[in-house]
PDB file of C-alpha atoms and ligand atoms in Angstrom:
ATOM      1  CA  MET A  28      -0.242  -0.253  -0.103  1.00 71.00           C
ATOM      2  CA  SER A  29       1.605   3.390  -0.991  1.00 94.00           C
ATOM      3  CA  PHE A  30       1.621   6.503   1.209  1.00 98.00           C
ATOM      4  CA  SER A  31      -1.352   8.572   0.530  1.00 98.00           C
ATOM      5  CA  ALA A  32      -1.780  12.445   1.634  1.00 99.00           C
ATOM      6  CA  THR A  33      -4.963  14.050   1.707  1.00 99.00           C
ATOM      7  CA  ILE A  34      -4.809  17.862   2.185  1.00 99.00           C
ATOM      8  CA  LEU A  35      -7.726  20.263   3.108  1.00 99.00           C
ATOM      9  CA  THR A  36      -7.180  23.687   1.753  1.00 98.00           C
ATOM     10  CA  LEU A  37      -8.779  26.771   0.491  1.00 98.00           C
ATOM     11  CA  TYR A  38      -6.257  26.895  -2.522  1.00 98.00           C
ATOM     12  CA  PRO A  39      -6.368  23.128  -3.674  1.00 98.00           C
ATOM     13  CA  ASP A  40      -4.945  24.550  -6.817  1.00 98.00           C
ATOM     14  CA  MET A  41      -1.592  24.777  -5.409  1.00 98.00           C
ATOM     15  CA  PHE A  42      -1.194  21.241  -5.169  1.00 99.00           C
ATOM     16  CA  PRO A  43       0.810  19.317  -6.582  1.00 98.00           C
ATOM     17  CA  GLY A  44       2.589  22.435  -7.156  1.00 98.00           C
ATOM     18  CA  PRO A  45       6.522  21.882  -7.011  1.00 98.00           C
ATOM     19  CA  LEU A  46       5.737  18.396  -5.445  1.00 98.00           C
ATOM     20  CA  GLY A  47       4.650  17.168  -9.034  1.00 98.00           C
ATOM     21  CA  MET A  48       8.391  17.702 -10.037  1.00 98.00           C
ATOM     22  CA  SER A  49      11.860  16.045  -9.978  1.00 97.00           C
ATOM     23  CA  LEU A  50      11.853  13.261  -6.830  1.00 97.00           C
ATOM     24  CA  SER A  51       8.670  13.556  -5.472  1.00 98.00           C
ATOM     25  CA  GLY A  52       7.020  14.372  -8.793  1.00 98.00           C
ATOM     26  CA  ASP A  53       8.331  11.439 -10.311  1.00 98.00           C
ATOM     27  CA  ALA A  54       7.355   9.042  -7.173  1.00 98.00           C
ATOM     28  CA  LEU A  55       4.040  10.334  -7.864  1.00 98.00           C
ATOM     29  CA  ALA A  56       3.440   9.621 -11.529  1.00 98.00           C
ATOM     30  CA  ARG A  57       5.101   6.090 -10.602  1.00 98.00           C
ATOM     31  CA  GLY A  58       2.235   5.653  -7.711  1.00 98.00           C
ATOM     32  CA  VAL A  59       4.797   5.695  -4.838  1.00 98.00           C
ATOM     33  CA  TRP A  60       2.458   7.838  -2.996  1.00 98.00           C
ATOM     34  CA  SER A  61      -0.807   9.571  -3.978  1.00 98.00           C
ATOM     35  CA  LEU A  62      -1.969  13.370  -3.397  1.00 98.00           C
ATOM     36  CA  GLU A  63      -5.436  14.531  -3.034  1.00 98.00           C
ATOM     37  CA  ALA A  64      -6.245  17.998  -2.467  1.00 99.00           C
ATOM     38  CA  ARG A  65      -9.933  19.247  -1.128  1.00 98.00           C
ATOM     39  CA  ASN A  66     -11.450  22.541  -0.702  1.00 98.00           C
ATOM     40  CA  ILE A  67     -12.671  23.345   2.598  1.00 98.00           C
ATOM     41  CA  ARG A  68     -14.535  25.881   0.780  1.00 98.00           C
ATOM     42  CA  ASP A  69     -16.952  22.611  -0.575  1.00 98.00           C
ATOM     43  CA  HIS A  70     -18.346  22.838   2.951  1.00 98.00           C
ATOM     44  CA  GLY A  71     -18.793  26.538   3.005  1.00 98.00           C
ATOM     45  CA  LEU A  72     -22.193  27.982   4.234  1.00 98.00           C
ATOM     46  CA  GLY A  73     -24.642  30.017   2.351  1.00 98.00           C
ATOM     47  CA  ARG A  74     -24.585  31.351  -1.238  1.00 98.00           C
ATOM     48  CA  HIS A  75     -21.439  32.717  -0.615  1.00 98.00           C
ATOM     49  CA  ARG A  76     -19.820  29.570   0.895  1.00 98.00           C
ATOM     50  CA  THR A  77     -18.470  31.172   3.924  1.00 98.00           C
ATOM     51  CA  VAL A  78     -15.542  29.532   5.324  1.00 98.00           C
ATOM     52  CA  ASP A  79     -14.389  31.832   8.649  1.00 98.00           C
ATOM     53  CA  ASP A  80     -16.007  34.545  10.962  1.00 98.00           C
ATOM     54  CA  THR A  81     -14.727  37.159  13.360  1.00 98.00           C
ATOM     55  CA  PRO A  82     -12.924  36.040  16.601  1.00 98.00           C
ATOM     56  CA  ALA A  83     -15.063  35.720  19.653  1.00 98.00           C
ATOM     57  CA  GLY A  84     -13.998  38.175  22.376  1.00 98.00           C
ATOM     58  CA  GLY A  85     -12.969  40.367  19.634  1.00 98.00           C
ATOM     59  CA  GLY A  86      -9.600  41.032  17.770  1.00 97.00           C
ATOM     60  CA  PRO A  87      -8.006  41.516  14.445  1.00 97.00           C
ATOM     61  CA  GLY A  88      -8.400  39.055  11.433  1.00 97.00           C
ATOM     62  CA  MET A  89     -10.759  36.014  10.968  1.00 98.00           C
ATOM     63  CA  VAL A  90     -11.246  32.364  12.031  1.00 98.00           C
ATOM     64  CA  LEU A  91     -12.099  29.519  10.122  1.00 98.00           C
ATOM     65  CA  ARG A  92     -14.937  27.906  11.504  1.00 98.00           C
ATOM     66  CA  CYS A  93     -15.085  24.714  13.230  1.00 98.00           C
ATOM     67  CA  ASP A  94     -18.456  23.447  11.783  1.00 98.00           C
ATOM     68  CA  VAL A  95     -17.037  23.977   8.675  1.00 98.00           C
ATOM     69  CA  LEU A  96     -13.774  22.316   8.806  1.00 98.00           C
ATOM     70  CA  GLY A  97     -15.392  19.522  10.922  1.00 98.00           C
ATOM     71  CA  ALA A  98     -17.473  18.799   7.841  1.00 98.00           C
ATOM     72  CA  ALA A  99     -14.694  18.854   5.303  1.00 98.00           C
ATOM     73  CA  ILE A 100     -12.796  16.505   7.373  1.00 98.00           C
ATOM     74  CA  ASP A 101     -15.440  14.524   8.106  1.00 98.00           C
ATOM     75  CA  ASP A 102     -16.356  14.243   4.332  1.00 98.00           C
ATOM     76  CA  ALA A 103     -12.765  13.580   3.495  1.00 98.00           C
ATOM     77  CA  VAL A 104     -11.772  11.202   5.945  1.00 98.00           C
ATOM     78  CA  PRO A 105     -13.391   8.038   7.476  1.00 97.00           C
ATOM     79  CA  ALA A 106     -13.767   7.435  10.727  1.00 95.00           C
ATOM     80  CA  ASP A 107     -11.386   4.772  10.938  1.00 97.00           C
ATOM     81  CA  ASP A 108      -8.909   6.064   8.481  1.00 98.00           C
ATOM     82  CA  PRO A 109      -5.567   5.139  10.105  1.00 98.00           C
ATOM     83  CA  ARG A 110      -3.312   8.230   8.764  1.00 98.00           C
ATOM     84  CA  PRO A 111      -2.555  10.979  11.265  1.00 98.00           C
ATOM     85  CA  LYS A 112      -4.523  14.107  11.249  1.00 98.00           C
ATOM     86  CA  LEU A 113      -2.214  17.364  11.225  1.00 98.00           C
ATOM     87  CA  LEU A 114      -2.790  20.698  11.460  1.00 98.00           C
ATOM     88  CA  MET A 115      -0.054  23.163  10.161  1.00 98.00           C
ATOM     89  CA  SER A 116       0.154  25.639  12.953  1.00 98.00           C
ATOM     90  CA  PRO A 117       3.209  27.943  13.903  1.00 98.00           C
ATOM     91  CA  ARG A 118       2.601  26.908  17.762  1.00 98.00           C
ATOM     92  CA  GLY A 119       2.559  23.425  16.895  1.00 98.00           C
ATOM     93  CA  LYS A 120       5.178  20.170  17.735  1.00 98.00           C
ATOM     94  CA  PRO A 121       8.576  21.303  15.644  1.00 98.00           C
ATOM     95  CA  LEU A 122       8.928  19.280  12.326  1.00 98.00           C
ATOM     96  CA  THR A 123      12.129  17.473  12.688  1.00 97.00           C
ATOM     97  CA  GLN A 124      13.935  14.376  10.936  1.00 97.00           C
ATOM     98  CA  ALA A 125      12.664  11.902  13.138  1.00 97.00           C
ATOM     99  CA  TYR A 126       9.155  13.250  13.269  1.00 98.00           C
ATOM    100  CA  VAL A 127       9.326  12.834   9.297  1.00 98.00           C
ATOM    101  CA  ARG A 128      10.822   9.174   9.459  1.00 98.00           C
ATOM    102  CA  ASP A 129       7.947   8.338  11.883  1.00 98.00           C
ATOM    103  CA  LEU A 130       5.225   9.801   9.487  1.00 98.00           C
ATOM    104  CA  ALA A 131       7.126   8.544   6.310  1.00 98.00           C
ATOM    105  CA  ALA A 132       6.910   4.877   7.973  1.00 98.00           C
ATOM    106  CA  GLY A 133       2.843   4.867   8.426  1.00 98.00           C
ATOM    107  CA  PRO A 134       0.277   4.535   5.658  1.00 98.00           C
ATOM    108  CA  GLY A 135       0.190   8.376   5.027  1.00 98.00           C
ATOM    109  CA  VAL A 136      -1.086  11.674   6.438  1.00 99.00           C
ATOM    110  CA  VAL A 137      -4.364  14.226   6.619  1.00 99.00           C
ATOM    111  CA  ILE A 138      -3.025  17.497   6.479  1.00 99.00           C
ATOM    112  CA  VAL A 139      -5.134  20.650   7.312  1.00 99.00           C
ATOM    113  CA  CYS A 140      -3.825  23.968   6.269  1.00 98.00           C
ATOM    114  CA  GLY A 141      -4.802  26.979   8.198  1.00 98.00           C
ATOM    115  CA  ARG A 142      -5.527  30.303   6.751  1.00 96.00           C
ATOM    116  CA  PHE A 143      -6.383  33.776   8.380  1.00 96.00           C
ATOM    117  CA  GLU A 144      -5.536  34.101  12.227  1.00 96.00           C
ATOM    118  CA  GLY A 145      -5.785  30.261  12.390  1.00 96.00           C
ATOM    119  CA  VAL A 146      -8.841  27.405  13.251  1.00 98.00           C
ATOM    120  CA  ASP A 147     -11.470  27.387  15.934  1.00 98.00           C
ATOM    121  CA  GLU A 148      -9.989  25.445  18.339  1.00 98.00           C
ATOM    122  CA  ARG A 149     -12.697  23.091  19.180  1.00 98.00           C
ATOM    123  CA  VAL A 150     -12.291  21.399  15.878  1.00 98.00           C
ATOM    124  CA  ILE A 151      -8.665  20.724  16.812  1.00 98.00           C
ATOM    125  CA  GLU A 152      -9.938  18.862  19.901  1.00 98.00           C
ATOM    126  CA  ALA A 153     -12.760  17.338  18.479  1.00 98.00           C
ATOM    127  CA  ARG A 154     -10.985  15.624  15.470  1.00 98.00           C
ATOM    128  CA  GLY A 155      -7.956  15.136  17.157  1.00 98.00           C
ATOM    129  CA  LEU A 156      -5.544  16.961  15.136  1.00 98.00           C
ATOM    130  CA  GLN A 157      -1.806  17.178  15.814  1.00 98.00           C
ATOM    131  CA  GLU A 158      -0.617  20.770  15.311  1.00 98.00           C
ATOM    132  CA  VAL A 159       3.167  20.777  13.311  1.00 98.00           C
ATOM    133  CA  SER A 160       5.018  23.767  12.864  1.00 98.00           C
ATOM    134  CA  ILE A 161       7.876  24.443  10.478  1.00 98.00           C
ATOM    135  CA  GLY A 162       9.853  26.503  12.105  1.00 98.00           C
ATOM    136  CA  ASP A 163       9.421  29.568  14.132  1.00 98.00           C
ATOM    137  CA  TYR A 164       8.420  32.410  11.716  1.00 98.00           C
ATOM    138  CA  VAL A 165       4.768  32.955  10.453  1.00 98.00           C
ATOM    139  CA  LEU A 166       3.421  31.964   7.278  1.00 98.00           C
ATOM    140  CA  SER A 167       0.305  33.297   5.463  1.00 98.00           C
ATOM    141  CA  GLY A 168      -1.161  29.808   4.855  1.00 98.00           C
ATOM    142  CA  GLY A 169      -0.475  26.300   6.164  1.00 98.00           C
ATOM    143  CA  GLU A 170      -0.068  25.158   2.400  1.00 98.00           C
ATOM    144  CA  MET A 171       3.504  25.734   1.945  1.00 98.00           C
ATOM    145  CA  ALA A 172       4.263  24.142   5.341  1.00 98.00           C
ATOM    146  CA  ALA A 173       2.052  21.023   4.184  1.00 99.00           C
ATOM    147  CA  MET A 174       4.523  20.825   0.887  1.00 99.00           C
ATOM    148  CA  ILE A 175       7.807  20.804   3.064  1.00 98.00           C
ATOM    149  CA  VAL A 176       5.960  18.185   5.314  1.00 98.00           C
ATOM    150  CA  LEU A 177       5.513  16.188   2.240  1.00 98.00           C
ATOM    151  CA  ASP A 178       8.537  16.634   0.353  1.00 98.00           C
ATOM    152  CA  ALA A 179      10.537  15.284   3.824  1.00 98.00           C
ATOM    153  CA  CYS A 180       8.085  12.249   3.852  1.00 98.00           C
ATOM    154  CA  VAL A 181       8.302  11.196   0.058  1.00 98.00           C
ATOM    155  CA  ARG A 182      11.930  11.185  -0.438  1.00 98.00           C
ATOM    156  CA  LEU A 183      12.360   8.744   2.653  1.00 98.00           C
ATOM    157  CA  LEU A 184       9.543   6.272   0.733  1.00 98.00           C
ATOM    158  CA  PRO A 185      11.247   3.121  -0.549  1.00 97.00           C
ATOM    159  CA  GLY A 186      12.305   3.271  -4.138  1.00 94.00           C
ATOM    160  CA  VAL A 187      12.380   7.377  -4.286  1.00 96.00           C
ATOM    161  CA  MET A 188      16.117   8.097  -3.448  1.00 92.00           C
ATOM    162  CA  GLY A 189      18.693   6.413  -5.958  1.00 78.00           C
ATOM    163  CA  LYS A 190      20.811   5.114  -3.218  1.00 69.00           C
ATOM    164  CA  GLU A 191      19.326   3.896   0.207  1.00 59.00           C
ATOM    165  CA  ALA A 192      22.414   5.488   1.500  1.00 53.00           C
ATOM    166  CA  SER A 193      21.395   8.843   0.832  1.00 60.00           C
ATOM    167  CA  GLY A 194      19.075   8.873   3.310  1.00 61.00           C
ATOM    168  CA  THR A 195      20.840   8.108   6.522  1.00 66.00           C
ATOM    169  CA  GLU A 196      23.877   9.918   6.242  1.00 74.00           C
ATOM    170  CA  GLU A 197      22.647  13.189   5.801  1.00 83.00           C
ATOM    171  CA  SER A 198      22.306  16.201   8.408  1.00 84.00           C
ATOM    172  CA  PHE A 199      20.125  15.256  11.351  1.00 87.00           C
ATOM    173  CA  GLU A 200      20.200  11.473  11.270  1.00 78.00           C
ATOM    174  CA  SER A 201      22.555  11.354  13.986  1.00 86.00           C
ATOM    175  CA  ASN A 202      22.232  14.647  15.257  1.00 92.00           C
ATOM    176  CA  ARG A 203      25.420  16.154  13.042  1.00 95.00           C
ATOM    177  CA  LEU A 204      25.302  18.173  10.263  1.00 97.00           C
ATOM    178  CA  GLU A 205      26.602  16.811   7.021  1.00 97.00           C
ATOM    179  CA  TYR A 206      30.201  16.822   6.208  1.00 98.00           C
ATOM    180  CA  PRO A 207      31.219  19.329   2.733  1.00 98.00           C
ATOM    181  CA  HIS A 208      30.808  17.812  -0.456  1.00 98.00           C
ATOM    182  CA  TYR A 209      33.116  18.194  -3.805  1.00 98.00           C
ATOM    183  CA  THR A 210      33.319  17.128  -7.233  1.00 98.00           C
ATOM    184  CA  ARG A 211      35.012  17.603 -10.614  1.00 98.00           C
ATOM    185  CA  PRO A 212      36.742  19.818 -11.412  1.00 98.00           C
ATOM    186  CA  ARG A 213      39.565  19.171  -9.403  1.00 98.00           C
ATOM    187  CA  GLU A 214      40.599  22.447  -8.854  1.00 98.00           C
ATOM    188  CA  TRP A 215      38.437  25.501  -9.347  1.00 98.00           C
ATOM    189  CA  GLU A 216      39.458  29.253  -8.982  1.00 98.00           C
ATOM    190  CA  GLY A 217      42.545  27.874  -6.996  1.00 98.00           C
ATOM    191  CA  ARG A 218      40.837  25.817  -4.809  1.00 98.00           C
ATOM    192  CA  PRO A 219      41.585  22.295  -4.837  1.00 98.00           C
ATOM    193  CA  ILE A 220      39.525  19.402  -3.564  1.00 98.00           C
ATOM    194  CA  PRO A 221      41.032  18.229   0.123  1.00 98.00           C
ATOM    195  CA  ASP A 222      43.945  15.622  -0.709  1.00 98.00           C
ATOM    196  CA  VAL A 223      42.170  12.860   1.490  1.00 98.00           C
ATOM    197  CA  LEU A 224      39.346  12.819  -0.386  1.00 98.00           C
ATOM    198  CA  LEU A 225      41.367  11.499  -3.630  1.00 98.00           C
ATOM    199  CA  SER A 226      43.700   9.583  -1.393  1.00 98.00           C
ATOM    200  CA  GLY A 227      41.160   6.455  -2.151  1.00 98.00           C
ATOM    201  CA  ASN A 228      41.696   5.661   1.730  1.00 98.00           C
ATOM    202  CA  HIS A 229      38.476   4.860   2.897  1.00 98.00           C
ATOM    203  CA  ALA A 230      39.157   4.807   6.518  1.00 98.00           C
ATOM    204  CA  MET A 231      40.951   7.984   6.067  1.00 98.00           C
ATOM    205  CA  ILE A 232      38.118   9.677   4.198  1.00 98.00           C
ATOM    206  CA  GLU A 233      35.501   8.338   6.950  1.00 98.00           C
ATOM    207  CA  ARG A 234      37.160   9.529   9.882  1.00 98.00           C
ATOM    208  CA  TRP A 235      37.923  13.062   7.670  1.00 98.00           C
ATOM    209  CA  ARG A 236      34.003  13.402   7.235  1.00 98.00           C
ATOM    210  CA  ARG A 237      33.232  12.456  10.775  1.00 98.00           C
ATOM    211  CA  GLU A 238      35.608  14.682  11.919  1.00 98.00           C
ATOM    212  CA  GLU A 239      34.364  17.685   9.550  1.00 98.00           C
ATOM    213  CA  SER A 240      30.974  16.772  10.508  1.00 97.00           C
ATOM    214  CA  GLU A 241      31.357  17.292  14.065  1.00 97.00           C
ATOM    215  CA  ARG A 242      33.514  20.736  13.457  1.00 98.00           C
ATOM    216  CA  ILE A 243      30.810  21.943  11.696  1.00 98.00           C
ATOM    217  CA  THR A 244      28.004  21.281  14.347  1.00 98.00           C
ATOM    218  CA  ARG A 245      29.997  22.372  16.846  1.00 98.00           C
ATOM    219  CA  GLU A 246      30.214  26.023  15.203  1.00 98.00           C
ATOM    220  CA  ARG A 247      26.663  26.011  13.567  1.00 98.00           C
ATOM    221  CA  ARG A 248      24.357  24.113  15.849  1.00 98.00           C
ATOM    222  CA  PRO A 249      25.957  23.285  19.215  1.00 97.00           C
ATOM    223  CA  ASP A 250      22.387  22.510  20.228  1.00 96.00           C
ATOM    224  CA  LEU A 251      22.142  19.405  18.364  1.00 94.00           C
ATOM    225  CA  LEU A 252      25.093  17.863  20.289  1.00 93.00           C
ATOM    226  CA  LYS A 253      23.734  18.530  23.381  1.00 84.00           C
ATOM    227  CA  THR A 254      19.920  16.919  23.012  1.00 68.00           C
ATOM    228  CA  GLY A 255      19.100  13.607  22.225  1.00 56.00           C
ATOM    229  CA  ARG A 256      17.641  11.960  18.598  1.00 51.00           C
ATOM    230  CA  ASP A 257      14.444  14.029  17.851  1.00 48.00           C
TER     231      ASP A 257
HETATM  232  N1  SAH B 315      -2.452  33.437  14.293  1.00 57.93           N
HETATM  233  C1  SAH B 315      -1.645  32.993  14.126  1.00 57.93           C
HETATM  234  C2  SAH B 315      -0.840  32.737  12.553  1.00 57.93           C
HETATM  235  C3  SAH B 315      -2.000  32.594  11.579  1.00 57.93           C
HETATM  236  S1  SAH B 315      -0.999  32.023  10.217  1.00 57.93           S
HETATM  237  C4  SAH B 315      -0.583  32.676  15.169  1.00 57.93           C
HETATM  238  O1  SAH B 315      -0.159  33.564  15.698  1.00 57.93           O
HETATM  239  O2  SAH B 315      -0.271  31.730  15.339  1.00 57.93           O
HETATM  240  C5  SAH B 315      -1.953  31.277   8.965  1.00 57.93           C
HETATM  241  C6  SAH B 315      -1.599  29.874   8.802  1.00 57.93           C
HETATM  242  O3  SAH B 315      -0.464  29.632   8.367  1.00 57.93           O
HETATM  243  C7  SAH B 315      -1.885  29.224  10.218  1.00 57.93           C
HETATM  244  O4  SAH B 315      -3.173  28.644  10.607  1.00 57.93           O
HETATM  245  C8  SAH B 315      -1.174  27.853   9.777  1.00 57.93           C
HETATM  246  O5  SAH B 315      -1.907  26.853   9.184  1.00 57.93           O
HETATM  247  C9  SAH B 315      -0.125  28.464   8.835  1.00 57.93           C
HETATM  248  N2  SAH B 315       0.956  28.748   9.302  1.00 57.93           N
HETATM  249  C10 SAH B 315       2.129  29.898   9.288  1.00 57.93           C
HETATM  250  N3  SAH B 315       3.082  29.392  10.043  1.00 57.93           N
HETATM  251  C11 SAH B 315       3.192  28.519  10.327  1.00 57.93           C
HETATM  252  C12 SAH B 315       4.315  27.546  10.723  1.00 57.93           C
HETATM  253  N4  SAH B 315       5.591  28.280  11.023  1.00 57.93           N
HETATM  254  N5  SAH B 315       4.376  26.375  10.603  1.00 57.93           N
HETATM  255  C13 SAH B 315       2.970  25.569   9.962  1.00 57.93           C
HETATM  256  N6  SAH B 315       2.228  26.128   9.806  1.00 57.93           N
HETATM  257  C14 SAH B 315       1.891  27.739   9.709  1.00 57.93           C
END
């Protein structure tokens, strides 16, 4: 069974967008994963298919209505659907490579994309939505955040990446940032490729890469060295 993604959004035409190209696009065409984007507005109210209203208690902006979003979720996702239901949200659990790995190992995801000020709290509770953040900044909508979650998951699905190893040696997989890469030409603008990489001595190459990995992590992300995985 392939990884299946259902997106609930006010802008279904944004999908597959960039996910229809390159690695994820090829995998989509080959049926390694599937994507369905549903329009929340199909469940909007009245002649104008209204989906939002003013916040209770006052304040700026609009809030996605719980009745509209609840109906959209219920229509798209059967009660016994085993997939986790995510809500893209700046106050959610931070997206990490460990979390991505867990999602990619499962049957797929349902992703709700917020807009405006966000969504009515009651639908988050009632439908058991897991709030997920892609970082400490605020986007105007959850669609691009959802694409990031899917891009990160899809590249880990079996048969998507050329070499199995390229998924496990990368940044974050062992709480280290990746070592530097080089390719031809051997010298460029007076800058040579480090000798050790051309030595053919695989033990030395591995040691150099491990040391570079640790140096770069210490310099740029010392927090990764302190915390455990995730
Ligand atoms: N008022 C909200 C921000 C709303 S932004 C707050 O202060 O928390 C509108 C929508 O964009 C959100 O509902 C969410 O779906 C999406 N979004 C914005 N920033 C995000 C982030 N860092 N990660 C994931 N989704 C985000």
